[in-house]
mmCIF file of C-alpha atoms in Angstrom:
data_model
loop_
_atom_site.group_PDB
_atom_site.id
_atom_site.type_symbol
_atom_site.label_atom_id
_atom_site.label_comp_id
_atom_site.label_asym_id
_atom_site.label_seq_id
_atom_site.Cartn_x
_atom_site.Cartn_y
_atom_site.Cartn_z
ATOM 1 C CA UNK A 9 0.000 0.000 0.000
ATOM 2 C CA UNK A 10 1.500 3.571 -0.895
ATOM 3 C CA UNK A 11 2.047 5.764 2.024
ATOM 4 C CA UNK A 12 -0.501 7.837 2.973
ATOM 5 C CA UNK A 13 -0.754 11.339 1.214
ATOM 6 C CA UNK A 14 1.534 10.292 -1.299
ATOM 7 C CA UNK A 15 -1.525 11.070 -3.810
ATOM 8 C CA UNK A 16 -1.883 7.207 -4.824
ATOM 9 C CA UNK A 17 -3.687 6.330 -1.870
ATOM 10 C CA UNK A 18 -7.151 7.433 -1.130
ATOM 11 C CA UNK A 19 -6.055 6.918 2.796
ATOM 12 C CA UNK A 20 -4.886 9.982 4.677
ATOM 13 C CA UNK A 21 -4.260 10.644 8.341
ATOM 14 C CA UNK A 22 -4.983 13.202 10.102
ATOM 15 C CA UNK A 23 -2.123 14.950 10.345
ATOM 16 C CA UNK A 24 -1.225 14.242 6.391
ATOM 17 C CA UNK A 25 -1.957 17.164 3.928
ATOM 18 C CA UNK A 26 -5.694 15.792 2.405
ATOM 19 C CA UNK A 27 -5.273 16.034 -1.533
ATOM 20 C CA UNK A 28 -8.168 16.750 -4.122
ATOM 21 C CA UNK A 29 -8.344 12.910 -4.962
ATOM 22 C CA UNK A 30 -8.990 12.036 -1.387
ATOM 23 C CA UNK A 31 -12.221 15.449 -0.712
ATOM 24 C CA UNK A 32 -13.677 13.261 -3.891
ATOM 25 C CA UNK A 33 -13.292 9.957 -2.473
ATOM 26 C CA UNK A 34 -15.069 11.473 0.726
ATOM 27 C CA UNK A 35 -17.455 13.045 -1.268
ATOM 28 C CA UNK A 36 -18.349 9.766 -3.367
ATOM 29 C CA UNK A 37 -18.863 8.029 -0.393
ATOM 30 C CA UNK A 38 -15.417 6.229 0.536
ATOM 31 C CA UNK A 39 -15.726 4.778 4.139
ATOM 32 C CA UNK A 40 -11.940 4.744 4.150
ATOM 33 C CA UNK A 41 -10.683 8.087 4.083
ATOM 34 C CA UNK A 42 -9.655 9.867 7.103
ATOM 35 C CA UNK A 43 -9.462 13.211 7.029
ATOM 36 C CA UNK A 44 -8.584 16.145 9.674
ATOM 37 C CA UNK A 45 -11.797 17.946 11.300
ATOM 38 C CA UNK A 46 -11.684 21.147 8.980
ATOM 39 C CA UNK A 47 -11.956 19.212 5.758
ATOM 40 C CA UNK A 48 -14.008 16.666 7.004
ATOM 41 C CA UNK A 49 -16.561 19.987 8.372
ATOM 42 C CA UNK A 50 -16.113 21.769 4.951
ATOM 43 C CA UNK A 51 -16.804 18.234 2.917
ATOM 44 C CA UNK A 52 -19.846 17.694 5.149
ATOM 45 C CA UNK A 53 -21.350 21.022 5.015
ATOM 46 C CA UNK A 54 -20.664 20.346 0.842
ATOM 47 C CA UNK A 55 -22.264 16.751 0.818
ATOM 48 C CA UNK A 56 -25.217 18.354 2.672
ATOM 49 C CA UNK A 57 -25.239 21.262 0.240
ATOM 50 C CA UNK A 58 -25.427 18.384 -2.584
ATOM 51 C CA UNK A 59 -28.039 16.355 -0.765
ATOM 52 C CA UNK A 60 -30.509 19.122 -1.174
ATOM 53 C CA UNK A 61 -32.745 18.245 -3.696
ATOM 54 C CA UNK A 62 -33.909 22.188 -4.008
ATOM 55 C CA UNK A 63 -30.386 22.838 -5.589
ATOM 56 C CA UNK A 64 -31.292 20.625 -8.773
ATOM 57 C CA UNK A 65 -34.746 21.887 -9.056
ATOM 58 C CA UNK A 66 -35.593 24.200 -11.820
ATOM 59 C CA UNK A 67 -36.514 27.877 -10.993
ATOM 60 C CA UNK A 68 -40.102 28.694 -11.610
ATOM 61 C CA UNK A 69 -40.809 30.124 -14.714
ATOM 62 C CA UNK A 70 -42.401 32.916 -13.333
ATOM 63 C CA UNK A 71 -39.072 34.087 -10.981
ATOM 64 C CA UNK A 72 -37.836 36.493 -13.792
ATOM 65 C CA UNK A 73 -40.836 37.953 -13.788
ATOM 66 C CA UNK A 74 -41.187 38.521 -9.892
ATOM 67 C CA UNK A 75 -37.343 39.678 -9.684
ATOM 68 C CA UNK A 76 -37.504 42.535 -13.129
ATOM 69 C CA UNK A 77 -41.144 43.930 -10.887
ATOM 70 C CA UNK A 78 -39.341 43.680 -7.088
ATOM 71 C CA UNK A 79 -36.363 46.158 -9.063
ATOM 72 C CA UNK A 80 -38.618 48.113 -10.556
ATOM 73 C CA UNK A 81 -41.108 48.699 -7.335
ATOM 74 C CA UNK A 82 -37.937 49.493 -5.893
ATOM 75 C CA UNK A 83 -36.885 52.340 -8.317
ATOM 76 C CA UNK A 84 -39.618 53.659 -8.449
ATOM 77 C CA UNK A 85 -40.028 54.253 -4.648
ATOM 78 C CA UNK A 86 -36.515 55.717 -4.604
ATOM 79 C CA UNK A 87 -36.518 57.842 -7.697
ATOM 80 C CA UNK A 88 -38.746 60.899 -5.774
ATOM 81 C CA UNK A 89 -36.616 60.712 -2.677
ATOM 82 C CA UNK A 90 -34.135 63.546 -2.112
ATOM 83 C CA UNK A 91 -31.453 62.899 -3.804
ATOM 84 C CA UNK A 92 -28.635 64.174 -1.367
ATOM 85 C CA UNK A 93 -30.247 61.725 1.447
ATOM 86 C CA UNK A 94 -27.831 59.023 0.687
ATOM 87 C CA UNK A 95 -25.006 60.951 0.671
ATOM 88 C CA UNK A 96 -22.394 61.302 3.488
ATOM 89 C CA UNK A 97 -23.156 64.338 5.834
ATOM 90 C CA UNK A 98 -20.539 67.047 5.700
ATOM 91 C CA UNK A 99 -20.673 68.975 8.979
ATOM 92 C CA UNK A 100 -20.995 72.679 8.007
ATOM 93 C CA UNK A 101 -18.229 75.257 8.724
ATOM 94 C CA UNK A 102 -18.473 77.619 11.241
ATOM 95 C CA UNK A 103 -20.413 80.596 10.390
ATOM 96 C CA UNK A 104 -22.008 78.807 7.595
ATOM 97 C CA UNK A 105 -25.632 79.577 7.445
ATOM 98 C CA UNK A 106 -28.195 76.354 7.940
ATOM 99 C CA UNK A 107 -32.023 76.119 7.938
ATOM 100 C CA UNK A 108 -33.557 78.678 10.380
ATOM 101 C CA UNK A 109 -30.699 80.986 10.977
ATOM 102 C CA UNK A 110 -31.029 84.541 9.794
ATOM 103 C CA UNK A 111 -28.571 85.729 7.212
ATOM 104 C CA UNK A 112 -28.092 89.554 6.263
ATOM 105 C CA UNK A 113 -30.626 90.827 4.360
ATOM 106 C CA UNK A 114 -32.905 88.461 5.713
ATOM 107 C CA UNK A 115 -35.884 88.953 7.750
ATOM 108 C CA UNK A 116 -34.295 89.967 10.783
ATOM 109 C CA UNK A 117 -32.797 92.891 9.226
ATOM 110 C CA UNK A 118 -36.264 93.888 7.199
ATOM 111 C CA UNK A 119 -34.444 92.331 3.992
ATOM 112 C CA UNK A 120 -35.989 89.496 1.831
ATOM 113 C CA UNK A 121 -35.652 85.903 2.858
ATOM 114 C CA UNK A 122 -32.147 84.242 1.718
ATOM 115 C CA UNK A 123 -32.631 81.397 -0.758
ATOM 116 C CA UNK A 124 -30.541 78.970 1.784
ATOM 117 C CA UNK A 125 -31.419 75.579 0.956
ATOM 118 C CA UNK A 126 -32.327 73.323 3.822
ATOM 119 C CA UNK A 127 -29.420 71.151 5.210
ATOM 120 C CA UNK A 128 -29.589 67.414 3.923
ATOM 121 C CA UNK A 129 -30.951 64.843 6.408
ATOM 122 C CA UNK A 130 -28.378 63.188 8.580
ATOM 123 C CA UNK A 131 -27.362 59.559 7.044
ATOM 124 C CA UNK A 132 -27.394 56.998 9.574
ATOM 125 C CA UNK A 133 -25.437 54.580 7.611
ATOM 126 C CA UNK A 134 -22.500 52.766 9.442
ATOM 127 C CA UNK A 135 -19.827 54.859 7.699
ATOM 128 C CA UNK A 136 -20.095 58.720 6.813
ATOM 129 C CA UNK A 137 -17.637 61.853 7.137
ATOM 130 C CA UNK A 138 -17.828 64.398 10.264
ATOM 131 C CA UNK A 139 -16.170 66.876 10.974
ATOM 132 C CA UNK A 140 -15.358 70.117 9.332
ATOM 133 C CA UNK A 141 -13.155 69.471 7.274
ATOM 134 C CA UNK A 142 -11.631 66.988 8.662
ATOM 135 C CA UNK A 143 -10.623 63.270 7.787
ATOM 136 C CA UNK A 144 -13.138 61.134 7.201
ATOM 137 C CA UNK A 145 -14.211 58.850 10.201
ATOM 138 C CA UNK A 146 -15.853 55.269 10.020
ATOM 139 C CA UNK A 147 -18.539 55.034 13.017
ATOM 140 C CA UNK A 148 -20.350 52.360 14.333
ATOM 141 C CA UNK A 149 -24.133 52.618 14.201
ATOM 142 C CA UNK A 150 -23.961 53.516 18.090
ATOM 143 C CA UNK A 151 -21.906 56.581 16.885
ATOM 144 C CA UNK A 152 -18.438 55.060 18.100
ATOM 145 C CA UNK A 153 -15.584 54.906 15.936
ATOM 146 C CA UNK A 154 -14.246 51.860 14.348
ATOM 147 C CA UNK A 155 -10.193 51.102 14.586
ATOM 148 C CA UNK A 156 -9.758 50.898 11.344
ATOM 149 C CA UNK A 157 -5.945 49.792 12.390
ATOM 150 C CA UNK A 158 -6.597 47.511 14.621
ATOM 151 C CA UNK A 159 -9.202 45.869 11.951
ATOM 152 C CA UNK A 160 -6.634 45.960 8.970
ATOM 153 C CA UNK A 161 -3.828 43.987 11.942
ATOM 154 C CA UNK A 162 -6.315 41.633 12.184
ATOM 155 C CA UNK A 163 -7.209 41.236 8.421
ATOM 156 C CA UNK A 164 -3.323 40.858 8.365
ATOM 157 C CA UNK A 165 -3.013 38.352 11.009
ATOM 158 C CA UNK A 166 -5.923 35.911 9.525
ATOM 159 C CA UNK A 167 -4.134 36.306 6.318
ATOM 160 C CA UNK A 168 -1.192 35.254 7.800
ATOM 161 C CA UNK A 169 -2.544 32.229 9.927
ATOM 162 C CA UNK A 170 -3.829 30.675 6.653
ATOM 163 C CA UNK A 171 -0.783 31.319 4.663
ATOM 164 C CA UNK A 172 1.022 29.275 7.694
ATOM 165 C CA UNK A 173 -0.999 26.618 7.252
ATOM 166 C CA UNK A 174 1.871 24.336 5.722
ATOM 167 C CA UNK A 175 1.873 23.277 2.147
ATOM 168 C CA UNK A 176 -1.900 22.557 2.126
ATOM 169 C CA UNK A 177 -3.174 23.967 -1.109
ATOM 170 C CA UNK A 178 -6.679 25.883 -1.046
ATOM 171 C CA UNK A 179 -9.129 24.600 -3.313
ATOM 172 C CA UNK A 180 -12.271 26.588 -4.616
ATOM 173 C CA UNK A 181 -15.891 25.331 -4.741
ATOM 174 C CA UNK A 182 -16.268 25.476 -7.788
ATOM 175 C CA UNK A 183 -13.492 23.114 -8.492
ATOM 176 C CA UNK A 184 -14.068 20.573 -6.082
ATOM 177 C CA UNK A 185 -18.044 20.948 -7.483
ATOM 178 C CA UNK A 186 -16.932 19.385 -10.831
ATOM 179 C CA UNK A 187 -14.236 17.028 -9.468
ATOM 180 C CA UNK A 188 -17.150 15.574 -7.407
ATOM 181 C CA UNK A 189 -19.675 15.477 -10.594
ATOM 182 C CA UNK A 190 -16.885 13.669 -12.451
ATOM 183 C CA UNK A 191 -16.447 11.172 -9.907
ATOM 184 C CA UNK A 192 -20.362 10.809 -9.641
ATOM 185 C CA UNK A 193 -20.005 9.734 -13.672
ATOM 186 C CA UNK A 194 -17.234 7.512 -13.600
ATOM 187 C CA UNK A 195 -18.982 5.826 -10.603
ATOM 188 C CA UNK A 196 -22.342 5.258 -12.927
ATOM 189 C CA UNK A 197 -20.540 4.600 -15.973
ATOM 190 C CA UNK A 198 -18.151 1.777 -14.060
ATOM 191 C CA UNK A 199 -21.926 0.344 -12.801
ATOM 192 C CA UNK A 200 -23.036 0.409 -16.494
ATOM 193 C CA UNK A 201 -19.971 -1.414 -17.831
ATOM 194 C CA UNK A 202 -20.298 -3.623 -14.935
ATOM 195 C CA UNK A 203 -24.064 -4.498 -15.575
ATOM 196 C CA UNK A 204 -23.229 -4.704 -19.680
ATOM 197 C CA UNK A 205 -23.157 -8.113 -20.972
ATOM 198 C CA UNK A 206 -19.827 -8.850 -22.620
ATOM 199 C CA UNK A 207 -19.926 -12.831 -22.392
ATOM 200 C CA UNK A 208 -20.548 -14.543 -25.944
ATOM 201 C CA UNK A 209 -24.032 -14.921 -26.725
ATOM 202 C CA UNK A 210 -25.505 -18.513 -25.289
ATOM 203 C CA UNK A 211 -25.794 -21.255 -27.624
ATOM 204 C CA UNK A 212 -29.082 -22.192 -28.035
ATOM 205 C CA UNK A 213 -30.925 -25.647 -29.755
ATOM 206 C CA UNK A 214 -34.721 -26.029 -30.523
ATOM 207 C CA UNK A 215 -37.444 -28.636 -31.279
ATOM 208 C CA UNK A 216 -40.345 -29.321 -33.052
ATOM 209 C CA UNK A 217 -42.031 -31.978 -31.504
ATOM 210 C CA UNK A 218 -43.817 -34.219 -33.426
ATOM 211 C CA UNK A 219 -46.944 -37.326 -31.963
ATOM 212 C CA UNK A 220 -46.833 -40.537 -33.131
ATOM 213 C CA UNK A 221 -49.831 -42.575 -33.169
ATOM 214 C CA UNK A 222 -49.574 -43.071 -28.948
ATOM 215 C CA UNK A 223 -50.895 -39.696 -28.485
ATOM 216 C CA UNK A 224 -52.562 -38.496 -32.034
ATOM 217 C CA UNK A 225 -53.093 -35.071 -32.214
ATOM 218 C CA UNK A 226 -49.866 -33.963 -29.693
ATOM 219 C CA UNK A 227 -47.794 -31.233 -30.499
ATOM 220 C CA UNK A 228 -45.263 -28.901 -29.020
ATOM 221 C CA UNK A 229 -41.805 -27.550 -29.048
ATOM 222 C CA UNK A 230 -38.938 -27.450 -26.841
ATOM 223 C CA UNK A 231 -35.782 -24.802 -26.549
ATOM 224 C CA UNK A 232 -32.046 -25.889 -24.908
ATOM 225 C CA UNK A 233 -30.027 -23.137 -23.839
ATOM 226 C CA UNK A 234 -26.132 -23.671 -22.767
ATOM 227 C CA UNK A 235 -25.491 -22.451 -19.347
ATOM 228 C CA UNK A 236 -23.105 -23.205 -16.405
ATOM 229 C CA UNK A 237 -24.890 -25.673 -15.178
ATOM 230 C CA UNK A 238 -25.724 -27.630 -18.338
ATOM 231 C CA UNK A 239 -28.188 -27.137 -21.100
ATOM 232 C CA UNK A 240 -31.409 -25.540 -19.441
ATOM 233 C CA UNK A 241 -34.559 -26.996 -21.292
ATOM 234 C CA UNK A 242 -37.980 -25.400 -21.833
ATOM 235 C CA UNK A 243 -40.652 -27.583 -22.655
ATOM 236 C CA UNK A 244 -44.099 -26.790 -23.960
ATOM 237 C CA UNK A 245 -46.741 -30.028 -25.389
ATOM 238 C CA UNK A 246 -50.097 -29.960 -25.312
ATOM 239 C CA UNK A 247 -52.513 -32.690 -26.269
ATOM 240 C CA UNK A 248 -50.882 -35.154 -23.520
ATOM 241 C CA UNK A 249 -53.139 -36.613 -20.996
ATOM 242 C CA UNK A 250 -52.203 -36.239 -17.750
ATOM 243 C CA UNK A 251 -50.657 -39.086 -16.318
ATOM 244 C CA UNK A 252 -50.505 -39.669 -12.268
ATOM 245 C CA UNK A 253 -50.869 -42.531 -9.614
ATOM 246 C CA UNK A 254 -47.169 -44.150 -10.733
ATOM 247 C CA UNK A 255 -47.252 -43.336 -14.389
ATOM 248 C CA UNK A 256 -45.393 -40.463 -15.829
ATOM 249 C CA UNK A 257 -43.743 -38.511 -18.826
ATOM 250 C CA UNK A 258 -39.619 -39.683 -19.281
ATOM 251 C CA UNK A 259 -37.993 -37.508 -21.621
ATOM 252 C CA UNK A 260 -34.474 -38.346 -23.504
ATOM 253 C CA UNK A 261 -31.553 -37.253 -25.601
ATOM 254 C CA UNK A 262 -30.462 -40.042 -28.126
ATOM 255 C CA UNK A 263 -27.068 -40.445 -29.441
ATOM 256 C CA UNK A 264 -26.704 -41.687 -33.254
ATOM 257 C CA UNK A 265 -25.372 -44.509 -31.256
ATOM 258 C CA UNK A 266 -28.649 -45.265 -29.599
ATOM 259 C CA UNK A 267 -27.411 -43.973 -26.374
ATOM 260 C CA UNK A 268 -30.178 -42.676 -24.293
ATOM 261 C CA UNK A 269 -29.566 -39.952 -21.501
ATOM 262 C CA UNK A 270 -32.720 -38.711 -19.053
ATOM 263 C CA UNK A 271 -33.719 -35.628 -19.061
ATOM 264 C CA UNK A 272 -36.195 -35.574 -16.460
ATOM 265 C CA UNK A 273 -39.500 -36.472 -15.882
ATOM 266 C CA UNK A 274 -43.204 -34.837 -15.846
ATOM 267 C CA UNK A 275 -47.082 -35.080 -15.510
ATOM 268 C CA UNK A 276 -48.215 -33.036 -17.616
ATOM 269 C CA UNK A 277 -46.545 -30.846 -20.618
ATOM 270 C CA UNK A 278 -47.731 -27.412 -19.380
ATOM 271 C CA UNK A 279 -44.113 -25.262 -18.832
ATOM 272 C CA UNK A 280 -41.875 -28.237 -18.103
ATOM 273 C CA UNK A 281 -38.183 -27.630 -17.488
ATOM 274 C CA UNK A 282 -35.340 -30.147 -18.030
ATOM 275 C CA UNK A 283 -31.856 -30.223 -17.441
ATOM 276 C CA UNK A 284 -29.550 -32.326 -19.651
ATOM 277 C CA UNK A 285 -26.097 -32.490 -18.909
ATOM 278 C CA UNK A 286 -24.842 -33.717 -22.621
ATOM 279 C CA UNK A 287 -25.193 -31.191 -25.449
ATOM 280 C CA UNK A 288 -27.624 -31.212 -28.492
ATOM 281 C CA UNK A 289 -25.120 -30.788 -30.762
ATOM 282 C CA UNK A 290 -23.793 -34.727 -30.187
ATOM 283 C CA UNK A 291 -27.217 -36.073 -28.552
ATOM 284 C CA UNK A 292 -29.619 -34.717 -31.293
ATOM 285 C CA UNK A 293 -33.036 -36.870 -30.837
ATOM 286 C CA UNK A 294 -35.487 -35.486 -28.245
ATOM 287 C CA UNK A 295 -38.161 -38.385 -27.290
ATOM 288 C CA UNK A 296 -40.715 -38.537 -25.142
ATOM 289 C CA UNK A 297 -41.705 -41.707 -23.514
ATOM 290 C CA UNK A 298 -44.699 -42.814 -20.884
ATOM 291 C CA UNK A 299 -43.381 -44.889 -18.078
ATOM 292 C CA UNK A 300 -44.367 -46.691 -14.742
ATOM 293 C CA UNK A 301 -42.528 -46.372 -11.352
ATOM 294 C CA UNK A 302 -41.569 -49.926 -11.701
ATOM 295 C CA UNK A 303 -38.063 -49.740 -10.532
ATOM 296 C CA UNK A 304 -37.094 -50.306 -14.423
ATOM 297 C CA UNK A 305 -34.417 -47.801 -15.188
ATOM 298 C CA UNK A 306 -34.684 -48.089 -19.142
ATOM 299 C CA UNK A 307 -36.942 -46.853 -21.486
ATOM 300 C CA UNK A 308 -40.367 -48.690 -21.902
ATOM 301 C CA UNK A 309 -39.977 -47.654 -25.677
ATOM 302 C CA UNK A 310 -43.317 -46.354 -25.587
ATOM 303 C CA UNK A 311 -42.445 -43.076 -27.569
ATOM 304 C CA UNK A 312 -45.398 -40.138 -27.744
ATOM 305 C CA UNK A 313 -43.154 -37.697 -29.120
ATOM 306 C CA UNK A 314 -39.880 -37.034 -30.817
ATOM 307 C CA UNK A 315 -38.190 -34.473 -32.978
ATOM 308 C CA UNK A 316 -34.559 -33.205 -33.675
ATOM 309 C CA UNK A 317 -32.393 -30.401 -32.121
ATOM 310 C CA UNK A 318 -31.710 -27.493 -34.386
ATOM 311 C CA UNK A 319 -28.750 -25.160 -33.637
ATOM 312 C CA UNK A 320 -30.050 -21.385 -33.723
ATOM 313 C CA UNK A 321 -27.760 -18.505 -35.077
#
């Protein structure tokens, strides 16, 4: 067996760098491989993710439909708003005249009003600028500021812990997402070549039955198929009285020696099956004889039916 991780093996410990080949031998369902806890987490959370029958269904036709009128509700609500109210708030400079506050010539001094727009509406989006003029400044909702330093050490740092990770290569979704549909084929198209017949066909024999004048009016037909076992025979005949109480049906294979080999025995002709363990090809004749338990182990010669194996192609 190759050592483990040596990407021959689908066998990993845990403290072995897992490859691609052994995430899709997890994913196909391999018992064997061990992996550590983070890729066995991430591969279960994926197998799950692949479970769900939802994520082969086919959107509704109608979800275009519903998305193209949810965006356009939504434009249209926003298109009359004031169009400064999404905007980051710039705190005025001192001095500057706002909403409410006199100016000169206004109507404190007897003057006409000032056309001073209205200040915009404060923003109370997570990050805006304050201040006059100052550098901007991300807040928190509460209104406290956000260390944007101490965030970007610890972007850093996490960058850094993965990076020291050892040799382990990261692998994308995506990737893994066809490597794991591939394996899914080659798993159903192994079962298909597995379940696909490639033995020569079976050699098969059949025969028209004939009556003689024991049973006028008799017919019926057999078929011999080669097998494992022996040649499997299939018998049908109709117009033979049932025979019971220590008489039967004997039927034989015959030699063009004379030599006679059972085939098995019957009470009626209605879907009889024989075995014979010499082929039709050498023991031709098929005969059908009645006989009494008697203890006599050789044909009575009282022949019913007969007819000759013919090879099929």
């Amino acid at each position: 067996m190759a050592p483990a991780g040596d990407g021959h093996s689908g066998r990993h410990s845990a403290d072995d760098t897992a490859t691609d080949e052994a995430r899709v031998n997890y994913l196909s369902g391999d018992a064997d491989v061990v992996l550590d806890a983070a890729d066995q987490a991430e591969l279960d959370e994926l197998r799950a993710l692949l479970a769900d029958p939802t994520l082969w269904a086919e959107p509704p036709t109608e979800l275009e439909d519903s998305v193209v009128g949810l965006i356009t509700a939504e434009s249209a609500a926003t298109r009359g708003e004031d169009q400064v109210a999404g905007t980051p708030e710039i705190s005025p400079a001192p001095g500057t005249p706002t909403s409410g506050t006199p100016t000169s010539g206004g109507p404190a001094s007897g003057g006409p009003a000032a056309d001073t727009p209205a200040a915009a509406p404060r923003d109370d989006r997570p990050f805006r600028m304050t201040g006059d003029p100052g550098p901007l400044a991300a807040v928190n909702d509460d209104g406290s500021p956000i260390d944007l330093a101490a965030a970007r050490d610890r972007r850093v740092a996490r960058d850094n812990a993965r990076a020291a990770g050892g040799s382990r290569r990261r692998w994308a979704r995506p990737g893994i997402l066809v490597a794991a549909a591939a394996a899914v084929i080659a798993v159903a198209l192994t079962g298909v070549l597995l379940l696909r017949d490639t033995s020569p066909p079976q050699r098969r024999f059949d025969v028209a039955l004939s009556a003689t004048e024991l049973a006028p009016g008799a017919s019926g037909d057999a078929s011999m198929i080669k097998t494992n076992s022996g040649w499997e025979i299939h018998l049908q005949a109709v117009g033979l009285p049932r025979l019971e109480n220590g008489q039967f049906y004997q039927a034989w294979l015959r030699n063009a020696d004379g030599v006679l080999v059972p085939i098995g025995s019957f009470n009626e002709g209605t879907d009889v099956t024989l075995w014979a363990g010499v082929s039709p090809e050498t023991f031709s004749t098929f005969t059908i004889t009645k006989e009494a338990a008697d203890g006599k182990q050789d044909s009575s010669g009282q022949r019913v039916m007969s007819g000759s194996a013919v090879e099929q192609h």
